[in-house]
Amino acid sequence: MKESPRLPPETFALGRLASLLVLLGAVLYFTGWTYRWSYFAFFQLEVTTLPLPLESFYIASFQVFFGNFRAIVHTIITIVLILVGVYCSLWLLEGQPSQQVQRRAKRIRRRLLAGLKGQLRGDRTPQNPWLRVLFRLYQGLLRLLKSFLSFPLLDYQSLRFVRSLLDETVIVCWLLMACFWLAQWQGEADAWRDAVNETSSLPVVTLVVRDNNVPLGINPEQARNPQGIRVIGDDLSYQQLLGDAINNPSQNRVWRLLIDVDGDYYVFPTLAQRDETRRPPVVVVPRSQEGDRLIIVRPTLRRDVPGLTP
């Protein structure tokens, strides 16, 4: 019988490299998506409703792993935990516990086969025709069960492939689980950092619109409520936003830009300090159709820039 031609080692290396790149890309996307989901969920926004570009999730994953020194330390700890978890899982599947289970299963199998052989040994065919038919059926079932238990399943390559697939599934599950918890924790931590005024890295925003376009904000010369509007929901929240529409750094009340999505501005007033029971309200200002809107974005407060302090 002629042997099938073997593929060169370079082909196997390229195949493994391609598989590794696909897995790496999937892990990076999964980590970035989880980070964005956790970050925007803090502000009560659903990431699936934001038309974010695909490459932003990959960049976010690098921020999770290598954003700063603390993130690098957490990444190293996560890698160590993944290695420990994979090692313990494979030890349970392939090590002494698994071998003990296999030995017990083999002993039970041998005992069952010995009992079946004893039942099939000898000629005990009854004389009654009906009982003889039932006896033949009983012996046929015993032979079928003996053939089933004698089947050399462990010698087949397919079973080895399934075991290898199980090992790889365990490794991937540990990897995804660790990346999920790391990205979720990092996303919530960054959201808390940006929600508090003193630690926020988001830019300070100034939004200038016509008074008949957006029913929010106040006249910088004369504070008044806009007319001709209706409110659904918590009217106290709306009234509070009307009164706090202007930055007041002395009270740690500063409006910052959360994200700009195709001209829709998501702005919010920062918190004075971290409070687990509070979340900042987010105001969505829809895009302008006539270009009659001005937005000013500053990386810092006005008091932090020389010459701009009133």
PDB file of C-alpha atoms in Angstrom:
ATOM      1  CA  MET A   1       0.000   0.000   0.000  1.00  0.00           C
ATOM      2  CA  LYS A   2       1.410   3.339  -1.037  1.00  0.00           C
ATOM      3  CA  GLU A   3       1.915   5.915   1.719  1.00  0.00           C
ATOM      4  CA  SER A   4       0.364   9.321   1.289  1.00  0.00           C
ATOM      5  CA  PRO A   5       2.899  12.122   0.747  1.00  0.00           C
ATOM      6  CA  ARG A   6       3.815  14.003   3.873  1.00  0.00           C
ATOM      7  CA  LEU A   7       3.606  17.770   4.048  1.00  0.00           C
ATOM      8  CA  PRO A   8       6.870  19.627   4.649  1.00  0.00           C
ATOM      9  CA  PRO A   9       7.538  20.996   8.169  1.00  0.00           C
ATOM     10  CA  GLU A  10       7.187  24.560   6.856  1.00  0.00           C
ATOM     11  CA  THR A  11       3.516  23.891   6.049  1.00  0.00           C
ATOM     12  CA  PHE A  12       2.798  22.783   9.605  1.00  0.00           C
ATOM     13  CA  ALA A  13       4.645  25.843  10.960  1.00  0.00           C
ATOM     14  CA  LEU A  14       2.622  28.215   8.763  1.00  0.00           C
ATOM     15  CA  GLY A  15      -0.612  26.492   9.772  1.00  0.00           C
ATOM     16  CA  ARG A  16       0.192  26.824  13.452  1.00  0.00           C
ATOM     17  CA  LEU A  17       1.214  30.452  12.963  1.00  0.00           C
ATOM     18  CA  ALA A  18      -2.051  31.203  11.142  1.00  0.00           C
ATOM     19  CA  SER A  19      -4.061  29.529  13.909  1.00  0.00           C
ATOM     20  CA  LEU A  20      -2.157  31.509  16.542  1.00  0.00           C
ATOM     21  CA  LEU A  21      -2.805  34.801  14.726  1.00  0.00           C
ATOM     22  CA  VAL A  22      -6.522  34.032  14.408  1.00  0.00           C
ATOM     23  CA  LEU A  23      -6.735  33.165  18.102  1.00  0.00           C
ATOM     24  CA  LEU A  24      -4.747  36.282  19.053  1.00  0.00           C
ATOM     25  CA  GLY A  25      -7.017  38.507  16.970  1.00  0.00           C
ATOM     26  CA  ALA A  26     -10.129  36.972  18.526  1.00  0.00           C
ATOM     27  CA  VAL A  27      -8.753  37.415  22.059  1.00  0.00           C
ATOM     28  CA  LEU A  28      -7.785  41.051  21.407  1.00  0.00           C
ATOM     29  CA  TYR A  29     -11.196  41.879  19.954  1.00  0.00           C
ATOM     30  CA  PHE A  30     -12.981  40.090  22.802  1.00  0.00           C
ATOM     31  CA  THR A  31     -10.888  41.931  25.395  1.00  0.00           C
ATOM     32  CA  GLY A  32     -11.398  45.327  23.757  1.00  0.00           C
ATOM     33  CA  TRP A  33     -15.143  44.784  23.381  1.00  0.00           C
ATOM     34  CA  THR A  34     -15.472  43.721  27.020  1.00  0.00           C
ATOM     35  CA  TYR A  35     -13.486  46.773  28.140  1.00  0.00           C
ATOM     36  CA  ARG A  36     -15.675  49.135  26.118  1.00  0.00           C
ATOM     37  CA  TRP A  37     -18.822  47.355  27.314  1.00  0.00           C
ATOM     38  CA  SER A  38     -17.795  47.691  30.972  1.00  0.00           C
ATOM     39  CA  TYR A  39     -16.666  51.316  30.556  1.00  0.00           C
ATOM     40  CA  PHE A  40     -19.827  52.603  28.869  1.00  0.00           C
ATOM     41  CA  ALA A  41     -22.108  50.441  31.024  1.00  0.00           C
ATOM     42  CA  PHE A  42     -20.876  52.504  33.975  1.00  0.00           C
ATOM     43  CA  PHE A  43     -22.484  55.543  32.294  1.00  0.00           C
ATOM     44  CA  GLN A  44     -25.649  53.518  31.504  1.00  0.00           C
ATOM     45  CA  LEU A  45     -24.790  53.297  27.813  1.00  0.00           C
ATOM     46  CA  GLU A  46     -24.903  50.136  25.726  1.00  0.00           C
ATOM     47  CA  VAL A  47     -21.849  49.630  23.553  1.00  0.00           C
ATOM     48  CA  THR A  48     -23.913  47.892  20.854  1.00  0.00           C
ATOM     49  CA  THR A  49     -25.821  51.143  20.247  1.00  0.00           C
ATOM     50  CA  LEU A  50     -22.636  53.131  19.631  1.00  0.00           C
ATOM     51  CA  PRO A  51     -21.258  52.896  16.069  1.00  0.00           C
ATOM     52  CA  LEU A  52     -17.671  52.429  17.188  1.00  0.00           C
ATOM     53  CA  PRO A  53     -15.059  51.467  14.562  1.00  0.00           C
ATOM     54  CA  LEU A  54     -13.699  47.933  14.648  1.00  0.00           C
ATOM     55  CA  GLU A  55     -10.090  48.987  15.162  1.00  0.00           C
ATOM     56  CA  SER A  56     -11.024  50.859  18.346  1.00  0.00           C
ATOM     57  CA  PHE A  57     -11.651  47.554  20.114  1.00  0.00           C
ATOM     58  CA  TYR A  58      -8.144  46.341  19.281  1.00  0.00           C
ATOM     59  CA  ILE A  59      -6.635  49.598  20.544  1.00  0.00           C
ATOM     60  CA  ALA A  60      -8.715  49.304  23.722  1.00  0.00           C
ATOM     61  CA  SER A  61      -7.346  45.803  24.312  1.00  0.00           C
ATOM     62  CA  PHE A  62      -3.770  47.119  24.214  1.00  0.00           C
ATOM     63  CA  GLN A  63      -4.842  49.767  26.717  1.00  0.00           C
ATOM     64  CA  VAL A  64      -6.087  46.978  28.997  1.00  0.00           C
ATOM     65  CA  PHE A  65      -2.820  45.051  28.765  1.00  0.00           C
ATOM     66  CA  PHE A  66      -0.207  47.798  28.458  1.00  0.00           C
ATOM     67  CA  GLY A  67      -1.971  51.114  29.229  1.00  0.00           C
ATOM     68  CA  ASN A  68       0.232  51.934  32.223  1.00  0.00           C
ATOM     69  CA  PHE A  69       2.542  50.297  34.719  1.00  0.00           C
ATOM     70  CA  ARG A  70      -0.344  49.063  36.852  1.00  0.00           C
ATOM     71  CA  ALA A  71      -1.991  47.519  33.798  1.00  0.00           C
ATOM     72  CA  ILE A  72       1.241  45.721  32.927  1.00  0.00           C
ATOM     73  CA  VAL A  73       1.452  44.322  36.469  1.00  0.00           C
ATOM     74  CA  HIS A  74      -2.156  43.125  36.263  1.00  0.00           C
ATOM     75  CA  THR A  75      -1.426  41.548  32.882  1.00  0.00           C
ATOM     76  CA  ILE A  76       1.524  39.629  34.323  1.00  0.00           C
ATOM     77  CA  ILE A  77      -0.603  38.437  37.252  1.00  0.00           C
ATOM     78  CA  THR A  78      -3.343  37.380  34.825  1.00  0.00           C
ATOM     79  CA  ILE A  79      -0.873  35.398  32.721  1.00  0.00           C
ATOM     80  CA  VAL A  80       0.386  33.613  35.835  1.00  0.00           C
ATOM     81  CA  LEU A  81      -3.179  32.780  36.889  1.00  0.00           C
ATOM     82  CA  ILE A  82      -3.945  31.476  33.392  1.00  0.00           C
ATOM     83  CA  LEU A  83      -0.895  29.209  33.472  1.00  0.00           C
ATOM     84  CA  VAL A  84      -1.804  27.892  36.924  1.00  0.00           C
ATOM     85  CA  GLY A  85      -5.428  27.322  35.913  1.00  0.00           C
ATOM     86  CA  VAL A  86      -4.484  25.554  32.675  1.00  0.00           C
ATOM     87  CA  TYR A  87      -1.918  23.399  34.471  1.00  0.00           C
ATOM     88  CA  CYS A  88      -4.398  22.350  37.177  1.00  0.00           C
ATOM     89  CA  SER A  89      -7.134  21.658  34.619  1.00  0.00           C
ATOM     90  CA  LEU A  90      -4.884  19.529  32.403  1.00  0.00           C
ATOM     91  CA  TRP A  91      -3.595  17.718  35.495  1.00  0.00           C
ATOM     92  CA  LEU A  92      -7.171  16.822  36.387  1.00  0.00           C
ATOM     93  CA  LEU A  93      -7.852  15.684  32.801  1.00  0.00           C
ATOM     94  CA  GLU A  94      -4.575  13.899  32.068  1.00  0.00           C
ATOM     95  CA  GLY A  95      -2.779  13.401  35.397  1.00  0.00           C
ATOM     96  CA  GLN A  96      -3.223  11.101  38.362  1.00  0.00           C
ATOM     97  CA  PRO A  97      -6.940  11.813  39.026  1.00  0.00           C
ATOM     98  CA  SER A  98      -7.802  10.997  35.417  1.00  0.00           C
ATOM     99  CA  GLN A  99      -5.603   7.891  35.456  1.00  0.00           C
ATOM    100  CA  GLN A 100      -7.304   6.639  38.631  1.00  0.00           C
ATOM    101  CA  VAL A 101     -10.706   7.061  37.004  1.00  0.00           C
ATOM    102  CA  GLN A 102      -9.465   5.221  33.914  1.00  0.00           C
ATOM    103  CA  ARG A 103      -8.097   2.346  36.024  1.00  0.00           C
ATOM    104  CA  ARG A 104     -11.393   1.996  37.885  1.00  0.00           C
ATOM    105  CA  ALA A 105     -13.296   2.080  34.599  1.00  0.00           C
ATOM    106  CA  LYS A 106     -11.044  -0.680  33.223  1.00  0.00           C
ATOM    107  CA  ARG A 107     -11.618  -2.839  36.311  1.00  0.00           C
ATOM    108  CA  ILE A 108     -15.374  -2.431  36.029  1.00  0.00           C
ATOM    109  CA  ARG A 109     -15.152  -3.233  32.313  1.00  0.00           C
ATOM    110  CA  ARG A 110     -13.148  -6.416  32.970  1.00  0.00           C
ATOM    111  CA  ARG A 111     -15.640  -7.556  35.594  1.00  0.00           C
ATOM    112  CA  LEU A 112     -18.551  -6.964  33.264  1.00  0.00           C
ATOM    113  CA  LEU A 113     -16.834  -8.873  30.470  1.00  0.00           C
ATOM    114  CA  ALA A 114     -16.066 -11.779  32.821  1.00  0.00           C
ATOM    115  CA  GLY A 115     -19.697 -11.891  33.931  1.00  0.00           C
ATOM    116  CA  LEU A 116     -20.928 -11.817  30.332  1.00  0.00           C
ATOM    117  CA  LYS A 117     -18.584 -14.644  29.348  1.00  0.00           C
ATOM    118  CA  GLY A 118     -19.875 -16.705  32.264  1.00  0.00           C
ATOM    119  CA  GLN A 119     -23.444 -16.131  31.169  1.00  0.00           C
ATOM    120  CA  LEU A 120     -22.655 -17.144  27.590  1.00  0.00           C
ATOM    121  CA  ARG A 121     -20.613 -20.227  28.558  1.00  0.00           C
ATOM    122  CA  GLY A 122     -22.336 -23.658  28.323  1.00  0.00           C
ATOM    123  CA  ASP A 123     -25.520 -24.854  26.688  1.00  0.00           C
ATOM    124  CA  ARG A 124     -28.613 -24.146  28.764  1.00  0.00           C
ATOM    125  CA  THR A 125     -31.170 -23.948  26.001  1.00  0.00           C
ATOM    126  CA  PRO A 126     -34.659 -24.666  27.389  1.00  0.00           C
ATOM    127  CA  GLN A 127     -36.906 -27.260  25.752  1.00  0.00           C
ATOM    128  CA  ASN A 128     -39.989 -25.048  25.540  1.00  0.00           C
ATOM    129  CA  PRO A 129     -40.115 -23.387  22.061  1.00  0.00           C
ATOM    130  CA  TRP A 130     -41.268 -20.021  23.426  1.00  0.00           C
ATOM    131  CA  LEU A 131     -38.645 -20.003  26.163  1.00  0.00           C
ATOM    132  CA  ARG A 132     -36.051 -21.050  23.587  1.00  0.00           C
ATOM    133  CA  VAL A 133     -36.860 -17.992  21.475  1.00  0.00           C
ATOM    134  CA  LEU A 134     -36.591 -15.692  24.504  1.00  0.00           C
ATOM    135  CA  PHE A 135     -33.333 -17.378  25.523  1.00  0.00           C
ATOM    136  CA  ARG A 136     -31.866 -16.818  22.044  1.00  0.00           C
ATOM    137  CA  LEU A 137     -32.854 -13.166  22.197  1.00  0.00           C
ATOM    138  CA  TYR A 138     -31.298 -12.878  25.663  1.00  0.00           C
ATOM    139  CA  GLN A 139     -28.048 -14.420  24.450  1.00  0.00           C
ATOM    140  CA  GLY A 140     -28.013 -12.122  21.422  1.00  0.00           C
ATOM    141  CA  LEU A 141     -28.309  -9.096  23.699  1.00  0.00           C
ATOM    142  CA  LEU A 142     -25.498 -10.427  25.894  1.00  0.00           C
ATOM    143  CA  ARG A 143     -23.240 -10.939  22.846  1.00  0.00           C
ATOM    144  CA  LEU A 144     -24.074  -7.446  21.624  1.00  0.00           C
ATOM    145  CA  LEU A 145     -23.198  -5.977  25.018  1.00  0.00           C
ATOM    146  CA  LYS A 146     -19.963  -8.011  25.107  1.00  0.00           C
ATOM    147  CA  SER A 147     -19.000  -6.735  21.662  1.00  0.00           C
ATOM    148  CA  PHE A 148     -19.770  -3.175  22.806  1.00  0.00           C
ATOM    149  CA  LEU A 149     -17.551  -3.488  25.905  1.00  0.00           C
ATOM    150  CA  SER A 150     -14.754  -5.174  23.929  1.00  0.00           C
ATOM    151  CA  PHE A 151     -14.628  -2.420  21.328  1.00  0.00           C
ATOM    152  CA  PRO A 152     -11.059  -0.898  21.344  1.00  0.00           C
ATOM    153  CA  LEU A 153     -12.176   2.730  21.409  1.00  0.00           C
ATOM    154  CA  LEU A 154      -8.940   4.091  22.860  1.00  0.00           C
ATOM    155  CA  ASP A 155      -6.939   2.834  19.870  1.00  0.00           C
ATOM    156  CA  TYR A 156      -8.667   5.118  17.370  1.00  0.00           C
ATOM    157  CA  GLN A 157      -7.120   8.368  16.187  1.00  0.00           C
ATOM    158  CA  SER A 158     -10.497  10.126  16.327  1.00  0.00           C
ATOM    159  CA  LEU A 159     -10.649   9.758  20.098  1.00  0.00           C
ATOM    160  CA  ARG A 160      -7.150  11.185  20.400  1.00  0.00           C
ATOM    161  CA  PHE A 161      -8.293  14.144  18.312  1.00  0.00           C
ATOM    162  CA  VAL A 162     -11.282  14.670  20.629  1.00  0.00           C
ATOM    163  CA  ARG A 163      -9.015  14.586  23.682  1.00  0.00           C
ATOM    164  CA  SER A 164      -6.659  17.070  22.044  1.00  0.00           C
ATOM    165  CA  LEU A 165      -9.638  19.275  21.167  1.00  0.00           C
ATOM    166  CA  LEU A 166     -10.801  19.083  24.797  1.00  0.00           C
ATOM    167  CA  ASP A 167      -7.375  20.201  26.035  1.00  0.00           C
ATOM    168  CA  GLU A 168      -7.337  23.129  23.621  1.00  0.00           C
ATOM    169  CA  THR A 169     -10.891  24.078  24.631  1.00  0.00           C
ATOM    170  CA  VAL A 170      -9.845  24.186  28.281  1.00  0.00           C
ATOM    171  CA  ILE A 171      -6.916  26.458  27.429  1.00  0.00           C
ATOM    172  CA  VAL A 172      -9.079  28.825  25.366  1.00  0.00           C
ATOM    173  CA  CYS A 173     -11.756  28.955  28.091  1.00  0.00           C
ATOM    174  CA  TRP A 174      -9.191  29.922  30.725  1.00  0.00           C
ATOM    175  CA  LEU A 175      -7.750  32.559  28.390  1.00  0.00           C
ATOM    176  CA  LEU A 176     -11.127  34.131  27.577  1.00  0.00           C
ATOM    177  CA  MET A 177     -12.309  34.005  31.177  1.00  0.00           C
ATOM    178  CA  ALA A 178      -9.166  35.736  32.465  1.00  0.00           C
ATOM    179  CA  CYS A 179      -9.298  38.392  29.723  1.00  0.00           C
ATOM    180  CA  PHE A 180     -12.980  39.009  30.454  1.00  0.00           C
ATOM    181  CA  TRP A 181     -12.446  39.655  34.153  1.00  0.00           C
ATOM    182  CA  LEU A 182      -9.342  41.758  33.511  1.00  0.00           C
ATOM    183  CA  ALA A 183     -11.088  43.904  30.877  1.00  0.00           C
ATOM    184  CA  GLN A 184     -14.231  44.280  32.964  1.00  0.00           C
ATOM    185  CA  TRP A 185     -12.260  45.364  36.020  1.00  0.00           C
ATOM    186  CA  GLN A 186     -10.080  47.758  34.014  1.00  0.00           C
ATOM    187  CA  GLY A 187     -13.096  49.257  32.241  1.00  0.00           C
ATOM    188  CA  GLU A 188     -14.916  49.976  35.495  1.00  0.00           C
ATOM    189  CA  ALA A 189     -11.748  51.347  37.099  1.00  0.00           C
ATOM    190  CA  ASP A 190     -11.164  53.731  34.168  1.00  0.00           C
ATOM    191  CA  ALA A 191     -14.825  54.788  34.239  1.00  0.00           C
ATOM    192  CA  TRP A 192     -14.560  55.699  37.920  1.00  0.00           C
ATOM    193  CA  ARG A 193     -11.360  57.617  37.190  1.00  0.00           C
ATOM    194  CA  ASP A 194     -13.056  59.666  34.449  1.00  0.00           C
ATOM    195  CA  ALA A 195     -16.281  60.182  36.416  1.00  0.00           C
ATOM    196  CA  VAL A 196     -14.523  62.006  39.284  1.00  0.00           C
ATOM    197  CA  ASN A 197     -13.440  65.534  38.441  1.00  0.00           C
ATOM    198  CA  GLU A 198     -10.009  65.532  40.115  1.00  0.00           C
ATOM    199  CA  THR A 199      -8.869  62.346  38.358  1.00  0.00           C
ATOM    200  CA  SER A 200     -10.740  62.568  35.060  1.00  0.00           C
ATOM    201  CA  SER A 201      -8.744  62.327  31.852  1.00  0.00           C
ATOM    202  CA  LEU A 202     -11.668  63.402  29.649  1.00  0.00           C
ATOM    203  CA  PRO A 203     -11.616  66.874  28.061  1.00  0.00           C
ATOM    204  CA  VAL A 204     -13.594  69.779  29.497  1.00  0.00           C
ATOM    205  CA  VAL A 205     -16.367  70.725  27.083  1.00  0.00           C
ATOM    206  CA  THR A 206     -18.202  73.954  26.314  1.00  0.00           C
ATOM    207  CA  LEU A 207     -21.309  73.525  24.153  1.00  0.00           C
ATOM    208  CA  VAL A 208     -22.855  76.628  22.561  1.00  0.00           C
ATOM    209  CA  VAL A 209     -26.263  76.249  20.863  1.00  0.00           C
ATOM    210  CA  ARG A 210     -29.257  78.374  20.012  1.00  0.00           C
ATOM    211  CA  ASP A 211     -31.766  78.551  22.826  1.00  0.00           C
ATOM    212  CA  ASN A 212     -34.537  77.071  20.664  1.00  0.00           C
ATOM    213  CA  ASN A 213     -32.491  74.026  19.585  1.00  0.00           C
ATOM    214  CA  VAL A 214     -31.630  72.291  22.846  1.00  0.00           C
ATOM    215  CA  PRO A 215     -33.976  72.592  25.878  1.00  0.00           C
ATOM    216  CA  LEU A 216     -31.096  72.498  28.321  1.00  0.00           C
ATOM    217  CA  GLY A 217     -28.530  74.914  29.645  1.00  0.00           C
ATOM    218  CA  ILE A 218     -28.871  78.533  30.669  1.00  0.00           C
ATOM    219  CA  ASN A 219     -28.273  81.965  29.247  1.00  0.00           C
ATOM    220  CA  PRO A 220     -24.821  83.038  30.502  1.00  0.00           C
ATOM    221  CA  GLU A 221     -26.198  86.554  31.150  1.00  0.00           C
ATOM    222  CA  GLN A 222     -29.604  85.648  32.545  1.00  0.00           C
ATOM    223  CA  ALA A 223     -30.555  82.264  33.979  1.00  0.00           C
ATOM    224  CA  ARG A 224     -33.995  81.172  32.848  1.00  0.00           C
ATOM    225  CA  ASN A 225     -35.795  77.977  31.996  1.00  0.00           C
ATOM    226  CA  PRO A 226     -36.614  77.376  28.326  1.00  0.00           C
ATOM    227  CA  GLN A 227     -40.273  77.656  27.331  1.00  0.00           C
ATOM    228  CA  GLY A 228     -42.436  75.364  25.217  1.00  0.00           C
ATOM    229  CA  ILE A 229     -41.015  72.017  26.335  1.00  0.00           C
ATOM    230  CA  ARG A 230     -42.392  68.901  28.011  1.00  0.00           C
ATOM    231  CA  VAL A 231     -40.685  66.590  30.493  1.00  0.00           C
ATOM    232  CA  ILE A 232     -41.167  62.821  30.865  1.00  0.00           C
ATOM    233  CA  GLY A 233     -39.631  61.087  33.856  1.00  0.00           C
ATOM    234  CA  ASP A 234     -37.762  62.606  36.773  1.00  0.00           C
ATOM    235  CA  ASP A 235     -38.317  66.366  36.572  1.00  0.00           C
ATOM    236  CA  LEU A 236     -35.967  66.991  39.511  1.00  0.00           C
ATOM    237  CA  SER A 237     -33.043  65.633  37.506  1.00  0.00           C
ATOM    238  CA  TYR A 238     -33.881  67.987  34.662  1.00  0.00           C
ATOM    239  CA  GLN A 239     -34.169  70.986  36.982  1.00  0.00           C
ATOM    240  CA  GLN A 240     -30.868  70.107  38.633  1.00  0.00           C
ATOM    241  CA  LEU A 241     -29.122  69.982  35.257  1.00  0.00           C
ATOM    242  CA  LEU A 242     -30.604  73.373  34.394  1.00  0.00           C
ATOM    243  CA  GLY A 243     -29.169  74.870  37.554  1.00  0.00           C
ATOM    244  CA  ASP A 244     -25.781  73.165  37.200  1.00  0.00           C
ATOM    245  CA  ALA A 245     -25.230  73.822  33.513  1.00  0.00           C
ATOM    246  CA  ILE A 246     -22.229  76.085  34.130  1.00  0.00           C
ATOM    247  CA  ASN A 247     -18.904  74.742  35.395  1.00  0.00           C
ATOM    248  CA  ASN A 248     -18.053  75.486  38.985  1.00  0.00           C
ATOM    249  CA  PRO A 249     -14.542  74.163  39.725  1.00  0.00           C
ATOM    250  CA  SER A 250     -14.785  75.240  43.370  1.00  0.00           C
ATOM    251  CA  GLN A 251     -17.568  72.679  43.791  1.00  0.00           C
ATOM    252  CA  ASN A 252     -15.842  70.133  41.522  1.00  0.00           C
ATOM    253  CA  ARG A 253     -18.686  70.480  39.019  1.00  0.00           C
ATOM    254  CA  VAL A 254     -17.211  70.341  35.525  1.00  0.00           C
ATOM    255  CA  TRP A 255     -18.860  69.200  32.308  1.00  0.00           C
ATOM    256  CA  ARG A 256     -16.738  66.813  30.279  1.00  0.00           C
ATOM    257  CA  LEU A 257     -17.058  65.147  26.894  1.00  0.00           C
ATOM    258  CA  LEU A 258     -17.548  61.382  27.208  1.00  0.00           C
ATOM    259  CA  ILE A 259     -17.555  60.554  23.489  1.00  0.00           C
ATOM    260  CA  ASP A 260     -18.377  62.074  20.118  1.00  0.00           C
ATOM    261  CA  VAL A 261     -20.220  59.611  17.896  1.00  0.00           C
ATOM    262  CA  ASP A 262     -20.860  60.931  14.390  1.00  0.00           C
ATOM    263  CA  GLY A 263     -21.662  64.406  15.681  1.00  0.00           C
ATOM    264  CA  ASP A 264     -23.741  63.256  18.651  1.00  0.00           C
ATOM    265  CA  TYR A 265     -22.079  64.601  21.785  1.00  0.00           C
ATOM    266  CA  TYR A 266     -22.308  62.673  25.046  1.00  0.00           C
ATOM    267  CA  VAL A 267     -21.524  65.073  27.905  1.00  0.00           C
ATOM    268  CA  PHE A 268     -21.847  64.704  31.660  1.00  0.00           C
ATOM    269  CA  PRO A 269     -21.090  66.635  34.878  1.00  0.00           C
ATOM    270  CA  THR A 270     -18.317  64.977  36.857  1.00  0.00           C
ATOM    271  CA  LEU A 271     -18.666  63.863  40.454  1.00  0.00           C
ATOM    272  CA  ALA A 272     -16.956  65.729  43.275  1.00  0.00           C
ATOM    273  CA  GLN A 273     -15.676  62.475  44.760  1.00  0.00           C
ATOM    274  CA  ARG A 274     -16.087  58.762  44.332  1.00  0.00           C
ATOM    275  CA  ASP A 275     -19.385  57.492  45.678  1.00  0.00           C
ATOM    276  CA  GLU A 276     -20.430  53.903  44.931  1.00  0.00           C
ATOM    277  CA  THR A 277     -24.109  54.863  45.206  1.00  0.00           C
ATOM    278  CA  ARG A 278     -23.959  57.597  42.543  1.00  0.00           C
ATOM    279  CA  ARG A 279     -23.513  57.723  38.800  1.00  0.00           C
ATOM    280  CA  PRO A 280     -23.181  60.930  36.775  1.00  0.00           C
ATOM    281  CA  PRO A 281     -26.070  61.748  34.418  1.00  0.00           C
ATOM    282  CA  VAL A 282     -25.203  61.655  30.717  1.00  0.00           C
ATOM    283  CA  VAL A 283     -26.746  64.161  28.307  1.00  0.00           C
ATOM    284  CA  VAL A 284     -26.885  63.242  24.625  1.00  0.00           C
ATOM    285  CA  VAL A 285     -26.869  66.300  22.353  1.00  0.00           C
ATOM    286  CA  PRO A 286     -27.922  65.251  18.830  1.00  0.00           C
ATOM    287  CA  ARG A 287     -25.983  66.331  15.805  1.00  0.00           C
ATOM    288  CA  SER A 288     -26.631  69.708  14.225  1.00  0.00           C
ATOM    289  CA  GLN A 289     -28.282  69.726  10.814  1.00  0.00           C
ATOM    290  CA  GLU A 290     -27.634  73.392  10.049  1.00  0.00           C
ATOM    291  CA  GLY A 291     -24.166  73.935  11.508  1.00  0.00           C
ATOM    292  CA  ASP A 292     -25.481  76.372  14.111  1.00  0.00           C
ATOM    293  CA  ARG A 293     -23.676  74.818  17.014  1.00  0.00           C
ATOM    294  CA  LEU A 294     -20.276  75.361  18.564  1.00  0.00           C
ATOM    295  CA  ILE A 295     -18.371  72.975  20.794  1.00  0.00           C
ATOM    296  CA  ILE A 296     -15.146  73.831  22.585  1.00  0.00           C
ATOM    297  CA  VAL A 297     -13.002  71.013  23.920  1.00  0.00           C
ATOM    298  CA  ARG A 298     -10.186  71.705  26.353  1.00  0.00           C
ATOM    299  CA  PRO A 299      -7.822  69.149  27.884  1.00  0.00           C
ATOM    300  CA  THR A 300      -7.767  71.058  31.183  1.00  0.00           C
ATOM    301  CA  LEU A 301      -9.820  73.539  33.163  1.00  0.00           C
ATOM    302  CA  ARG A 302      -9.584  77.264  32.495  1.00  0.00           C
ATOM    303  CA  ARG A 303      -7.953  77.808  35.869  1.00  0.00           C
ATOM    304  CA  ASP A 304      -5.099  75.513  34.850  1.00  0.00           C
ATOM    305  CA  VAL A 305      -4.098  77.672  31.851  1.00  0.00           C
ATOM    306  CA  PRO A 306      -2.009  80.812  32.517  1.00  0.00           C
ATOM    307  CA  GLY A 307      -3.680  84.040  31.395  1.00  0.00           C
ATOM    308  CA  LEU A 308      -7.200  82.596  31.306  1.00  0.00           C
ATOM    309  CA  THR A 309      -7.970  82.803  35.005  1.00  0.00           C
ATOM    310  CA  PRO A 310     -10.792  85.295  35.603  1.00  0.00           C
TER     311      PRO A 310
END
